[in-house]
mmCIF file of C-alpha atoms in Angstrom:
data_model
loop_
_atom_site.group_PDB
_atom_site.id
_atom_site.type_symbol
_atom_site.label_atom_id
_atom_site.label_comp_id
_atom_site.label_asym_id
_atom_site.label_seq_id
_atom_site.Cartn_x
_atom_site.Cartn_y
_atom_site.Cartn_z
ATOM 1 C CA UNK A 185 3.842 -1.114 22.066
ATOM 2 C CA UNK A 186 7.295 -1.578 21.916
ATOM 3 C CA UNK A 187 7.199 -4.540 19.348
ATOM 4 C CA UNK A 188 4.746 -3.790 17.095
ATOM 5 C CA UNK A 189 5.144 -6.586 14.867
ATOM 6 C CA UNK A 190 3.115 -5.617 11.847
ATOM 7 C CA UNK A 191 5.217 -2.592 11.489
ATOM 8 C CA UNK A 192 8.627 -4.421 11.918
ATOM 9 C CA UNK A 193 7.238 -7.599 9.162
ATOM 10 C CA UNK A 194 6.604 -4.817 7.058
ATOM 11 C CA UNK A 195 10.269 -3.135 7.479
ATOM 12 C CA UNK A 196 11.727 -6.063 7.364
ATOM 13 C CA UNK A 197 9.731 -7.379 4.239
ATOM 14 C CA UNK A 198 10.751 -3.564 2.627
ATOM 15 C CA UNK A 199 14.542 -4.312 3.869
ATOM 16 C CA UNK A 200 14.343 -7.310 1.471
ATOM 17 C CA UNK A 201 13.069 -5.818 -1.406
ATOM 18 C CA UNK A 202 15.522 -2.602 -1.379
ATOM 19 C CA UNK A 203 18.444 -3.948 0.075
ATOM 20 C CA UNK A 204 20.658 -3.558 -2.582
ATOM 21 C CA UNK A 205 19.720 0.555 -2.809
ATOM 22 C CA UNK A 206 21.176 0.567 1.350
ATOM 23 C CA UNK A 207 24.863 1.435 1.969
ATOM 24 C CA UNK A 208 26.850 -0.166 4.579
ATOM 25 C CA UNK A 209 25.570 2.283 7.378
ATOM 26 C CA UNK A 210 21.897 1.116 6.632
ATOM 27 C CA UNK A 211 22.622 -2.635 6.168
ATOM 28 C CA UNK A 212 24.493 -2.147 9.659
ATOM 29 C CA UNK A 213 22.194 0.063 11.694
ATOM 30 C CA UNK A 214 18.869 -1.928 10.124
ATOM 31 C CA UNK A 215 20.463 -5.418 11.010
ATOM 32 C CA UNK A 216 21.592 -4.177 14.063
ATOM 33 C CA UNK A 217 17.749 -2.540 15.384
ATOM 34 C CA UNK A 218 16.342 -5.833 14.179
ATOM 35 C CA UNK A 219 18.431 -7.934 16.312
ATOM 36 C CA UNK A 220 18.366 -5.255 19.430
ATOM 37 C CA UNK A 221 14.398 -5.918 19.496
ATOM 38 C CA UNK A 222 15.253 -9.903 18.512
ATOM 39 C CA UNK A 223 12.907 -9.801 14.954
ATOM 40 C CA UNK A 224 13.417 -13.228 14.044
ATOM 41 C CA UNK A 225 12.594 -13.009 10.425
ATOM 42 C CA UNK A 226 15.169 -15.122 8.382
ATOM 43 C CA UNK A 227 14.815 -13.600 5.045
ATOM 44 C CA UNK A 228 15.648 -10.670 6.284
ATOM 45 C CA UNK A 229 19.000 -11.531 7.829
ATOM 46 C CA UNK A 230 19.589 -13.706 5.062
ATOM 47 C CA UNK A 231 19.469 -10.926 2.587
ATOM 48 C CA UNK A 232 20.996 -8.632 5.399
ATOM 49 C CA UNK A 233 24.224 -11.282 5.141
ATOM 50 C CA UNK A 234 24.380 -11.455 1.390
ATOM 51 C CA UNK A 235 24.157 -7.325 1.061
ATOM 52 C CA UNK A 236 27.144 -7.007 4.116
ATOM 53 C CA UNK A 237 29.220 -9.677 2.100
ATOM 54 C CA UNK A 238 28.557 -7.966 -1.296
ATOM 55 C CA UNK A 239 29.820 -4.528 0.289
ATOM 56 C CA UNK A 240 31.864 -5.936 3.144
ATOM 57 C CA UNK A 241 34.971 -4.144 1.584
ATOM 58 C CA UNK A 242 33.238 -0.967 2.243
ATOM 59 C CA UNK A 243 32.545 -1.410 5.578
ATOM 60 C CA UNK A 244 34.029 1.056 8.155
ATOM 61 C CA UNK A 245 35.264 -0.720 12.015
ATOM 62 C CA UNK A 246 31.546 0.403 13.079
ATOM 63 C CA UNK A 247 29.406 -1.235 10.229
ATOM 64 C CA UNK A 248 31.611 -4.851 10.795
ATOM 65 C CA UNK A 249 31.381 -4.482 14.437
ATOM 66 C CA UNK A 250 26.991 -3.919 14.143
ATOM 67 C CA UNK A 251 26.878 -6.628 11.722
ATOM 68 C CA UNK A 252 28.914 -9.234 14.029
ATOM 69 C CA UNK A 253 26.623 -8.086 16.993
ATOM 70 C CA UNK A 254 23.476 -8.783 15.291
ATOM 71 C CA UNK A 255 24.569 -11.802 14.410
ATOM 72 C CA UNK A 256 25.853 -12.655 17.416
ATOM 73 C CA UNK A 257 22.673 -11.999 19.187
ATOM 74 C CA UNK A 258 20.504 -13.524 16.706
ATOM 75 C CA UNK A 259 22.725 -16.625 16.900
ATOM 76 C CA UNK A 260 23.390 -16.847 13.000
ATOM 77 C CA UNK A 261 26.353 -18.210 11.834
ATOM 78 C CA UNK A 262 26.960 -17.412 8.341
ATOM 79 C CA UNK A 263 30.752 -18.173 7.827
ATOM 80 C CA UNK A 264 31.072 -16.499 4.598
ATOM 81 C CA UNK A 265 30.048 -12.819 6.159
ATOM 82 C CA UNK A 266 31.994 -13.725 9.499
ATOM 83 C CA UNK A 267 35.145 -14.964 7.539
ATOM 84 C CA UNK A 268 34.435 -11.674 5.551
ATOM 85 C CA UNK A 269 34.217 -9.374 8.597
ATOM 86 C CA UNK A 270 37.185 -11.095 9.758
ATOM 87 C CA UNK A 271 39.492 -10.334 6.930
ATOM 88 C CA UNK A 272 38.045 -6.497 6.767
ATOM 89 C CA UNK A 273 39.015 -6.320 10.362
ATOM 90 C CA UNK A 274 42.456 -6.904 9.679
ATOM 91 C CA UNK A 275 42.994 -4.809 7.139
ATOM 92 C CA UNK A 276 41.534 -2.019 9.460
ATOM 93 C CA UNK A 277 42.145 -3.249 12.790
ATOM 94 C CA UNK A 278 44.261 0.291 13.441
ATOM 95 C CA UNK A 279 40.721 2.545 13.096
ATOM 96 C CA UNK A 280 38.335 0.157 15.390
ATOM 97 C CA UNK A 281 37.549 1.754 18.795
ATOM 98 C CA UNK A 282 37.486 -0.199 21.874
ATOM 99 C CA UNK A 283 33.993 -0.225 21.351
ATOM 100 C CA UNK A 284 34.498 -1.891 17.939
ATOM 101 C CA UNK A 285 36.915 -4.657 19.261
ATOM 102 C CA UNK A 286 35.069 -5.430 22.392
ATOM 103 C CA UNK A 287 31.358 -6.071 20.537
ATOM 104 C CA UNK A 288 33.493 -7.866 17.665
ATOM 105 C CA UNK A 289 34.982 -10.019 20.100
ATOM 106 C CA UNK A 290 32.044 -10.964 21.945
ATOM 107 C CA UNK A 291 30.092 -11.533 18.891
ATOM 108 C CA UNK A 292 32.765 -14.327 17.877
ATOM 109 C CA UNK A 293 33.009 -15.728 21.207
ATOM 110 C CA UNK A 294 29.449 -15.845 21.903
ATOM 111 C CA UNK A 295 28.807 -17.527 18.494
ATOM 112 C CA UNK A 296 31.771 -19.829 19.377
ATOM 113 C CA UNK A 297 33.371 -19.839 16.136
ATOM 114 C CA UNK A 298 37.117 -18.558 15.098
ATOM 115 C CA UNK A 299 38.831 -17.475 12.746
ATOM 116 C CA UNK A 300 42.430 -18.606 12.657
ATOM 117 C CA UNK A 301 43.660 -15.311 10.834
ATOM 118 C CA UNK A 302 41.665 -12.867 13.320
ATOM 119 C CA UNK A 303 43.281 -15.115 16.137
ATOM 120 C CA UNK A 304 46.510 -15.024 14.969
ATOM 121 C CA UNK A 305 46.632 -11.103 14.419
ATOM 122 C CA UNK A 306 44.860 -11.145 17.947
ATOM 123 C CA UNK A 307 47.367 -12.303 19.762
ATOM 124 C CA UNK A 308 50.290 -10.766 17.721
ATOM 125 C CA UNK A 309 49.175 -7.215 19.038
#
């Protein structure tokens, strides 16, 4: 089966407990499979959040644009990480991909929520 719950509780529940050991590709790519197969397991994208925000400064145009996506499609809104991802975004807008921008977009419009500095550097480009 596809959605073998047991096993995803239990990598989700692992997730939790060894978050802080993942780098910014794992919190990404493990928030990002999680959402893809819609695990809704709040502890897990709660610690997900705090562990992007803690190394958000690390994050590549990739990693921000995974995390937005997953929580776009898991319908969080955690305005901390998404201010967060915003700012990072910024400050790297020149490396993101089409790719990037396009699933970074959508996550913000689909969650409906702004940011007046991402807007603003938006629309100046």
């Amino acid at each position: 089966c596809l959605r073998d719950m047991p096993l995803l509780d239990a990598i989700a529940a692992e997730s939790i407990a060894t978050i802080q050991e993942f780098n910014v590709q794992g919190i990404a790519n493990t928030a990002w499979a999680l959402a893809k197969l819609s695990v809704t397991n709040e502890p897990f994208f709660e610690s997900i959040s705090a562990a992007a925000l803690a190394k958000i400064t690390a994050c590549d145009p990739q990693a921000l644009a995974n995390i937005a996506w997953s929580d776009a499609t898991m319908s969080i809104v955690h305005c901390p990480l998404l201010d967060a991802i915003a700012a990072q975004a910024i400050r790297s807008i020149s490396q993101f991909t089409t790719q990037n921008l396009s699933n970074t977009v959508w996550a913000y419009a689909t969650l409906k929520v702004g940011n007046f500095e991402l807007n603003a550097f938006l629309e100046d480009t």
